[in-house]
Short mmCIF file of C-alpha atoms in Angstrom, two decimals:
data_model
loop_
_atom_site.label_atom_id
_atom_site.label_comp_id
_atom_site.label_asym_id
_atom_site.label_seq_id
_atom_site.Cartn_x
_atom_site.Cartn_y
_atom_site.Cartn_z
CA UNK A 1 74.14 -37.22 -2.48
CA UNK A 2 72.70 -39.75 -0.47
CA UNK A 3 70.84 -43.01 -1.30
CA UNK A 4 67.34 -43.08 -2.98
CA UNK A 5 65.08 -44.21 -0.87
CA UNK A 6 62.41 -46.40 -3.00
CA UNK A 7 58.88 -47.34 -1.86
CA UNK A 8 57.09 -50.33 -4.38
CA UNK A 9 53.75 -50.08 -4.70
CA UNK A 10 51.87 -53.59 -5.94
CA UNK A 11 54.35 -56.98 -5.38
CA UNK A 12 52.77 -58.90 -8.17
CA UNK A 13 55.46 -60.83 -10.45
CA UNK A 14 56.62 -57.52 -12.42
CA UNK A 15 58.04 -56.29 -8.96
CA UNK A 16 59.45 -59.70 -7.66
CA UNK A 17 61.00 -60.34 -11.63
CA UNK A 18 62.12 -56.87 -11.88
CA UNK A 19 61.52 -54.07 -9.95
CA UNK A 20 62.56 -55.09 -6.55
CA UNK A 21 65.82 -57.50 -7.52
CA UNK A 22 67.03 -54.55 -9.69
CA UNK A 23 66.53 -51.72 -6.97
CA UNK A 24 68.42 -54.19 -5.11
CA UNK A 25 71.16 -54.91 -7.19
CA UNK A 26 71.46 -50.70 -7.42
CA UNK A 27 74.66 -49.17 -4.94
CA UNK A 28 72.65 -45.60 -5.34
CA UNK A 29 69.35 -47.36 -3.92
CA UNK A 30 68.06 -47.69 -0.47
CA UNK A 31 64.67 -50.05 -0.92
CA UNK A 32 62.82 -49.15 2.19
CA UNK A 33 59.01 -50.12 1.80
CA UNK A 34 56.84 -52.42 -0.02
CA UNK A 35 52.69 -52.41 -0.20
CA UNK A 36 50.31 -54.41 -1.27
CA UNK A 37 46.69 -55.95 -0.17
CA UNK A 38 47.82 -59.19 -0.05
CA UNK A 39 48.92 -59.20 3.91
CA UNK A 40 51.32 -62.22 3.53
CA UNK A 41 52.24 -61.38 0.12
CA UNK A 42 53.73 -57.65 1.49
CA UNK A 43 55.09 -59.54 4.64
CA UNK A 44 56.80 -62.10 2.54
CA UNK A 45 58.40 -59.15 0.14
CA UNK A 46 59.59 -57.11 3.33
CA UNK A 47 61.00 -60.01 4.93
CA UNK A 48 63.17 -60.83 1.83
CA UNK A 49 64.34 -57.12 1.14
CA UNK A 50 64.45 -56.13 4.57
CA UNK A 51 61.76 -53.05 3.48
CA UNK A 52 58.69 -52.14 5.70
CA UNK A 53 55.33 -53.63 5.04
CA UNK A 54 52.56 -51.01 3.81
CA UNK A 55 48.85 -52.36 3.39
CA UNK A 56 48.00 -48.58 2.60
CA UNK A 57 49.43 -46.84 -0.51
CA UNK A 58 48.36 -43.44 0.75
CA UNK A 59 49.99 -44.09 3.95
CA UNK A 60 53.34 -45.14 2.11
CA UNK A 61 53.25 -42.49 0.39
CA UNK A 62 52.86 -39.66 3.44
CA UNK A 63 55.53 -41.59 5.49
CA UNK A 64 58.08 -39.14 4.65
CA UNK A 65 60.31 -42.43 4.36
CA UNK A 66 60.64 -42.48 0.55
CA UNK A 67 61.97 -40.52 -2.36
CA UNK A 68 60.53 -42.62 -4.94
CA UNK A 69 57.90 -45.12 -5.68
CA UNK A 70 57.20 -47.52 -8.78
CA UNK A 71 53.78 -48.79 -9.12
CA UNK A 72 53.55 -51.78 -9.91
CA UNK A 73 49.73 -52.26 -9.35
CA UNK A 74 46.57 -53.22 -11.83
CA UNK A 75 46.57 -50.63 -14.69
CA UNK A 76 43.03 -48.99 -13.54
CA UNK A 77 45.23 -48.06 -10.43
CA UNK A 78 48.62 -46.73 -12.53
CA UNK A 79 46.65 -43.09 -12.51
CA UNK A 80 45.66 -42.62 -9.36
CA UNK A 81 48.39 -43.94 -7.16
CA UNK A 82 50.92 -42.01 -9.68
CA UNK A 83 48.92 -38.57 -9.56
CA UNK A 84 49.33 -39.32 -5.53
CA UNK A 85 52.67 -39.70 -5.01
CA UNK A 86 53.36 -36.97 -7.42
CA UNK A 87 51.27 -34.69 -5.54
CA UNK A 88 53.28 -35.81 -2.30
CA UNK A 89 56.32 -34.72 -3.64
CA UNK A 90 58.41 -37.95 -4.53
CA UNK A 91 59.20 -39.05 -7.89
CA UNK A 92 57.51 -42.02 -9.94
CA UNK A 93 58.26 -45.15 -11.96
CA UNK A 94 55.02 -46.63 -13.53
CA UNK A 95 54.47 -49.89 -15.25
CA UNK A 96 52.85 -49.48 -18.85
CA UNK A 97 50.19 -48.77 -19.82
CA UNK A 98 50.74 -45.87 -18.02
CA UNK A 99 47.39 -45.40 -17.34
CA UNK A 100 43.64 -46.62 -19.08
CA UNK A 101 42.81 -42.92 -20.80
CA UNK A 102 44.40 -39.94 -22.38
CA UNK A 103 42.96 -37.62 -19.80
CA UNK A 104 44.15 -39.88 -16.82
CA UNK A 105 47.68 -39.79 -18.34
CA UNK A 106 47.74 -36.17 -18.92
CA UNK A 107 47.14 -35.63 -15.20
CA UNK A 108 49.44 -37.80 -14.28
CA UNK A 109 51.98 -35.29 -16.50
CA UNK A 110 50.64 -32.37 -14.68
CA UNK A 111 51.11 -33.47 -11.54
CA UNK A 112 54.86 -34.07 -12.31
CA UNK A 113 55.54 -30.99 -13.48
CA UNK A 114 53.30 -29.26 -10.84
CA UNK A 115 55.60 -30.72 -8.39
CA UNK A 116 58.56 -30.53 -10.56
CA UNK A 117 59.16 -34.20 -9.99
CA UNK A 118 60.19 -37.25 -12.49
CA UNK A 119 57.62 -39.61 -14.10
CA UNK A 120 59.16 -42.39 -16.07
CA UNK A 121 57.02 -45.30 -17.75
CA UNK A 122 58.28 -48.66 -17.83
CA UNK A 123 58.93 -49.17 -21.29
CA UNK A 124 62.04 -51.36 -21.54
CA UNK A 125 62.32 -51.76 -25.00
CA UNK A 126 64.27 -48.94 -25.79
CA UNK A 127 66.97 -49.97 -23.41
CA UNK A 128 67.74 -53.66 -25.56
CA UNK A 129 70.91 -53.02 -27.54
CA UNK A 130 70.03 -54.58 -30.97
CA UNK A 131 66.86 -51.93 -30.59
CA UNK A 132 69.47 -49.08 -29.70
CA UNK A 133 71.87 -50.24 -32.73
CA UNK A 134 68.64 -50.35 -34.98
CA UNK A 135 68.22 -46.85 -34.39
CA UNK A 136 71.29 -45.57 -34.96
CA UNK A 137 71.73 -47.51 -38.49
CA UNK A 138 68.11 -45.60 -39.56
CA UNK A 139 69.52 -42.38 -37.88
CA UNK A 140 72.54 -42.70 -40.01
CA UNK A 141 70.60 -43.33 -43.02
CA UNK A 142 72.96 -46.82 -43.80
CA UNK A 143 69.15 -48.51 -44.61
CA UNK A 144 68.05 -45.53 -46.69
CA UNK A 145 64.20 -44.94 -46.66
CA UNK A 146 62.15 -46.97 -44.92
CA UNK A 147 59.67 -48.75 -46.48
CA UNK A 148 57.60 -50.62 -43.94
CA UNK A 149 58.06 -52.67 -40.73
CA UNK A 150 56.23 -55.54 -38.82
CA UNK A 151 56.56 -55.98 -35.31
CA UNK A 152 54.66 -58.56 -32.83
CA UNK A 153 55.17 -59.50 -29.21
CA UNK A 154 53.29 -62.94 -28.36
CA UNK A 155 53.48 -65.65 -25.56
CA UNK A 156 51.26 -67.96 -23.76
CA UNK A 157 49.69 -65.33 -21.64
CA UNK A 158 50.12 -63.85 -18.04
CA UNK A 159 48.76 -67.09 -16.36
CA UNK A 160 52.25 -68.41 -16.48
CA UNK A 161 53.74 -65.08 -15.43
CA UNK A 162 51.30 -63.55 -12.86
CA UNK A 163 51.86 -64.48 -9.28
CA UNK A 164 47.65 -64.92 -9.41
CA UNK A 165 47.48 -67.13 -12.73
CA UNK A 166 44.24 -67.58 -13.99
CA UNK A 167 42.86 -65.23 -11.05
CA UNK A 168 44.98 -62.54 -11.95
CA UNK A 169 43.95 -58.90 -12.86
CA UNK A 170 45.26 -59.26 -16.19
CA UNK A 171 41.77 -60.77 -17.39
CA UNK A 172 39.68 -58.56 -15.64
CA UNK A 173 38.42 -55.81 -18.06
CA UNK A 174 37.27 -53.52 -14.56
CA UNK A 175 41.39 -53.88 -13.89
CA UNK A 176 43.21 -54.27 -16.59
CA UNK A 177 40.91 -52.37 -18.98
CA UNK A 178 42.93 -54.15 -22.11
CA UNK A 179 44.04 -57.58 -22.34
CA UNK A 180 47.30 -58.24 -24.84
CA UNK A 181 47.30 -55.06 -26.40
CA UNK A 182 48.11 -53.07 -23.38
CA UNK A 183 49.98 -55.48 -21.86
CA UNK A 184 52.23 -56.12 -25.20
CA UNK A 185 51.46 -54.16 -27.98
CA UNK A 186 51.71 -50.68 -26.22
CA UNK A 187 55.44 -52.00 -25.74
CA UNK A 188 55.63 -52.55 -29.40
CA UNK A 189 53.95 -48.68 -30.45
CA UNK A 190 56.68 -47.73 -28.20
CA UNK A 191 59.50 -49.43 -30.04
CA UNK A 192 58.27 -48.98 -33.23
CA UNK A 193 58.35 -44.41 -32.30
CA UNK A 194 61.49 -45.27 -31.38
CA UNK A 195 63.45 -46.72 -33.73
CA UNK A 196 61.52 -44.91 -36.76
CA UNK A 197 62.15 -41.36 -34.89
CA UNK A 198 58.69 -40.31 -35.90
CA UNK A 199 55.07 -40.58 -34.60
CA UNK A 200 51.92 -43.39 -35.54
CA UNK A 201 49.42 -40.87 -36.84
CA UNK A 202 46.93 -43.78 -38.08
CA UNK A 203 45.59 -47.01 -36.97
CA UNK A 204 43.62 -49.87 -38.29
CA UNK A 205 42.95 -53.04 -35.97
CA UNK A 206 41.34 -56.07 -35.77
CA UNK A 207 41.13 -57.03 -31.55
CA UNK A 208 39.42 -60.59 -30.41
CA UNK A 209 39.34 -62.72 -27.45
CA UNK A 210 39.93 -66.30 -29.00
CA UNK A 211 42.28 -67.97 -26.62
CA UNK A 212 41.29 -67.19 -23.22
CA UNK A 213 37.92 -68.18 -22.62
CA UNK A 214 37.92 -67.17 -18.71
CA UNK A 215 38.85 -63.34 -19.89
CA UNK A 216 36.65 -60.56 -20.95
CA UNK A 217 39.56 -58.76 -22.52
CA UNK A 218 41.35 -58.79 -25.91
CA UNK A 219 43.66 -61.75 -25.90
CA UNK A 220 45.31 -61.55 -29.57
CA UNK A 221 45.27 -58.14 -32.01
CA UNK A 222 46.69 -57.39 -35.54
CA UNK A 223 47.07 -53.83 -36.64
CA UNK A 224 48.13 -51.69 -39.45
CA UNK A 225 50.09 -48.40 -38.59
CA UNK A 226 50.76 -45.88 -40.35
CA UNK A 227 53.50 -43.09 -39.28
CA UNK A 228 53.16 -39.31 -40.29
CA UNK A 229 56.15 -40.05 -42.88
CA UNK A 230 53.95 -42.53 -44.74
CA UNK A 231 55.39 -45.64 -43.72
CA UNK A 232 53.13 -48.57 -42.97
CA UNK A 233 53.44 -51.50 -41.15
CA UNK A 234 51.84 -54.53 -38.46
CA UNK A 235 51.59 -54.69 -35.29
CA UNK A 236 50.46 -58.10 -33.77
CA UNK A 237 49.99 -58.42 -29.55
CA UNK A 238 48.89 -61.60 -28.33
CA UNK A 239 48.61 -63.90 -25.90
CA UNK A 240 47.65 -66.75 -27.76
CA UNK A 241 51.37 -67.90 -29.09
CA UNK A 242 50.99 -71.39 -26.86
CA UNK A 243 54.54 -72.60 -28.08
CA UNK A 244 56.72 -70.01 -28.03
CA UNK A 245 57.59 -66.14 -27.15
CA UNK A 246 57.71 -64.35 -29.93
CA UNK A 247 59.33 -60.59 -29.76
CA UNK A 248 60.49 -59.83 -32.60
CA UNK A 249 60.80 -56.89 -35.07
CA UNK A 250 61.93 -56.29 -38.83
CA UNK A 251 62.11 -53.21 -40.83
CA UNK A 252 62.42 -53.02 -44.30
CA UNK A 253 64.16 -50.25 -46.12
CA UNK A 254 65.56 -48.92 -49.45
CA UNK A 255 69.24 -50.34 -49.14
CA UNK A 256 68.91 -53.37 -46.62
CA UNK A 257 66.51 -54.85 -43.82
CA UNK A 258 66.82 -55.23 -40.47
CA UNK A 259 65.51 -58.16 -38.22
CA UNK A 260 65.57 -57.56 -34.58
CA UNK A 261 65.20 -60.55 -31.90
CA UNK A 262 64.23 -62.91 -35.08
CA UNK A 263 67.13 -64.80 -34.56
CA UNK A 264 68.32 -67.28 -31.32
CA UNK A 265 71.59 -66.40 -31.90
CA UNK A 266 72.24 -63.03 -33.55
CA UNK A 267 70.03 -60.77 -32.16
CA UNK A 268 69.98 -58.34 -34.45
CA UNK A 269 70.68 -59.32 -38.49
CA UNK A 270 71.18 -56.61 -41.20
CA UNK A 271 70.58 -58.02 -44.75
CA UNK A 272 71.94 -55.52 -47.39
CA UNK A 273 69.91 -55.39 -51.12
CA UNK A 274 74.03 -56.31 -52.57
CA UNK A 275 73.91 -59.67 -50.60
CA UNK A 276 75.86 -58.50 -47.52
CA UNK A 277 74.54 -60.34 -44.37
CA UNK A 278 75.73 -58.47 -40.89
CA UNK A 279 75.11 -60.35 -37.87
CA UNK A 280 75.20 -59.05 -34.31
CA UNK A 281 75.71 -60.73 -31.45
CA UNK A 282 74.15 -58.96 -28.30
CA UNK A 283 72.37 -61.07 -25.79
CA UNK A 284 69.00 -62.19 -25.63
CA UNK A 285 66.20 -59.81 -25.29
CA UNK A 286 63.85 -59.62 -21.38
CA UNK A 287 61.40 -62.17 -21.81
CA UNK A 288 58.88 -63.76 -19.59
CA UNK A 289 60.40 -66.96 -20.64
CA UNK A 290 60.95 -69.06 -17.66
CA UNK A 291 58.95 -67.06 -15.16
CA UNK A 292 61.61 -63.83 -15.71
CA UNK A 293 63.39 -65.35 -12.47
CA UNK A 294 67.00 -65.78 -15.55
CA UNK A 295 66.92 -62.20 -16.75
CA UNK A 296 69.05 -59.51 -16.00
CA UNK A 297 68.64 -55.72 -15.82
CA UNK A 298 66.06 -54.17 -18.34
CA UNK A 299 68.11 -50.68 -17.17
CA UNK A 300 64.61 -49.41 -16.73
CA UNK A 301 65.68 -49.24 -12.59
CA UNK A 302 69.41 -47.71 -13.63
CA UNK A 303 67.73 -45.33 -15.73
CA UNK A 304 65.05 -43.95 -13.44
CA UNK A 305 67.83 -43.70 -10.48
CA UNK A 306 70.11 -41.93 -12.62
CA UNK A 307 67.37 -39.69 -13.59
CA UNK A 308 66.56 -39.15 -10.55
CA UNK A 309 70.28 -38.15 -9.19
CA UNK A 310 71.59 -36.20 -12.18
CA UNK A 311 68.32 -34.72 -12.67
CA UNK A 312 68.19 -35.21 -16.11
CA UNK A 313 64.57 -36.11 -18.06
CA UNK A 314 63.95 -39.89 -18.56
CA UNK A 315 64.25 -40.93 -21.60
CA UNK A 316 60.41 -42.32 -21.47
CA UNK A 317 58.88 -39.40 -19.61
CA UNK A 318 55.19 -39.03 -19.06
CA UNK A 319 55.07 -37.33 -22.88
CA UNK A 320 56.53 -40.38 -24.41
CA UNK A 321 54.52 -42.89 -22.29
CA UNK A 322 50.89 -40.82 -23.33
CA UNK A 323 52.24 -40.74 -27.22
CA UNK A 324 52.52 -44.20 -27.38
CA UNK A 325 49.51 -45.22 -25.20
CA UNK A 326 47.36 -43.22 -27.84
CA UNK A 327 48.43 -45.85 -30.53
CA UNK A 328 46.88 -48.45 -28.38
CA UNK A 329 43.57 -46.18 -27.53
CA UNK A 330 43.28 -45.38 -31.14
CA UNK A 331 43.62 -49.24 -32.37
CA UNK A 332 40.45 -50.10 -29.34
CA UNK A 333 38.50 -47.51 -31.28
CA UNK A 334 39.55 -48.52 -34.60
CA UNK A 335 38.38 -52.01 -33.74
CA UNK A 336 34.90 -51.00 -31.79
CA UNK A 337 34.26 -48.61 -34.51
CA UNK A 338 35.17 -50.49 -37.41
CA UNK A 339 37.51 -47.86 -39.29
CA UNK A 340 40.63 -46.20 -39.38
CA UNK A 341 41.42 -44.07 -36.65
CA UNK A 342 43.54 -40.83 -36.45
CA UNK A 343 45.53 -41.47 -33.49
CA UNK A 344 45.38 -37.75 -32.15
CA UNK A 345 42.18 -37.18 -33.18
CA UNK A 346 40.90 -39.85 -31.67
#
């Protein structure tokens, strides 16, 4: 089989940090396009990749020059320019949230399998190996019942990641729709599905703009999930932690718990209830630390192309990208509406 041939649509920092260097840095990849509105933003990409400048997504996407396309765009666009390419025939790779509404996501899952073609959300959490090993030790029941869990994901904010700072989209509720919650916590509902095996069927949040006084969306968020097991447990997203990235995750069960990127050295620590300490060292977890210019891959790139060439279902298809996208939906309602919210319900 010959090369995919990749089109990426938005070259905002996500695609310069990780999208384009990794479809690079793929032998099974040919990256042949780039678009964006930005004229010498595209021109600058296609220079450096050797890819043809697009201005026009829909005219990318009719070229009949691609396979594939990640979009890589504002989230109010994720829908639309997904349910487009779909409908063209090539495959997608969208950046989370996947899109700003249940219904828009469920089209976007129509139109793949309408057009039998693969949709894959960006979630790269389930790709870190202390997240993959956590799994397996709850899957193996080594940690016994679970009892409860707290997760957060927290930095400075996107004006030291985004190629736009301040300006970006990120703070723009027309854009981005949600502010640190779907830009961090929806990676967090993600994680949390995945290493508990079972869905969030309840949500109570507390969502505030405190830090960010130039945004009109959420900027920090603390809520309480509950899974369809009964387990409860916190969820914090924020871009308010001015010091320091925090991305970590512990669970606490019957027989030992587990702390997951809590450590700068072991990245994932089991502490048994007989005193046993196991420590694991895996490599650090993707951060934005540093601009994202020192990481290497997420896999979310290897995963898609392998999907893609085995034809085999990624792992986060458009099912798994809705499910955990309705967490985050649920805790905005939760919040506006001051109560708990049934997460597929509501």
């Amino acid at each position: 089989m010959g090369k995919v041939r990749i089109g990426v649509i938005g070259c905002g920092s996500i695609a310069q940090y990780r999208h384009l260097p990794e479809y690079a840095a793929n032998k099974e990849v040919e990256l042949v396009a780039v678009c964006d509105i930005v004229e010498d933003r595209v021109n600058e990409v296609a220079k450096q990749y050797n890819a043809k400048p697009y201005m026009d997504y829909q005219e990318l996407i009719q070229s009949g020059e691609v396979d594939a396309i990640s979009v890589c765009t504002p989230n109010y666009l994720h829908a639309p320019i997904s349910i487009a390419t779909l409908n063209n025939g090539l495959h997608v790779l969208c950046e989370k949230p996947m899109a700003t509404s249940r219904e828009e996501a469920a089209a976007m899952i129509e139109a793949a399998t309408t057009n039998g073609k693969k949709l894959m959300i960006a979630h790269n959490q389930r790709f870190v190996r202390s997240h993959q090993l956590a799994r397996q030790l709850i899957e193996s029941g080594s940690i016994g019942k679970i009892y409860s869990f707290r997760t957060a994901f927290g930095h400075p904010g996107p004006e030291g990641w985004s190629i736009d700072g301040k300006d970006s989209w990120f703070f723009e509720k027309e854009k981005a729709y949600i502010g640190a919650m779907g830009d961090l916590g929806v990676h967090k509902t993600d994680l949390i599905r995945y290493l508990l095996g079972e869905e969030i069927v309840e949500v109570g949040a507390f969502i505030e703009t405190t830090a960010k006084d130039f945004a009109d969306v959420d900027d920090t968020a603390v809520c309480v999930l509950k899974t369809e097991s009964g387990i409860i447990g916190t969820l914090a997203a924020s871009w308010s932690y001015t010091a320091k990235e925090d991305n970590s995750t512990i669970i606490y069960g019957e027989k030992a718990i587990i702390r997951l990127e809590d450590n700068p050295t072991y990245s994932l620590i089991v502490q048994y209830t007989n005193g046993e300490i196991v420590n694991y060292e895996l490599g650090k977890i993707q951060s934005n630390d540093e601009g994202g210019q020192n990481q290497h891959t997420t896999h979310v790139i290897d995963h898609f192309i392998a999907s893609i060439n085995d034809n085999t279902e990624p792992l986060i298809n458009g099912e798994e990208g809705m499910k955990s996208l309705a967490v985050i939906l649920a805790a905005i309602k939760s919040n506006e509406t001051k109560t708990i919210v049934k997460v597929f319900e509501g």
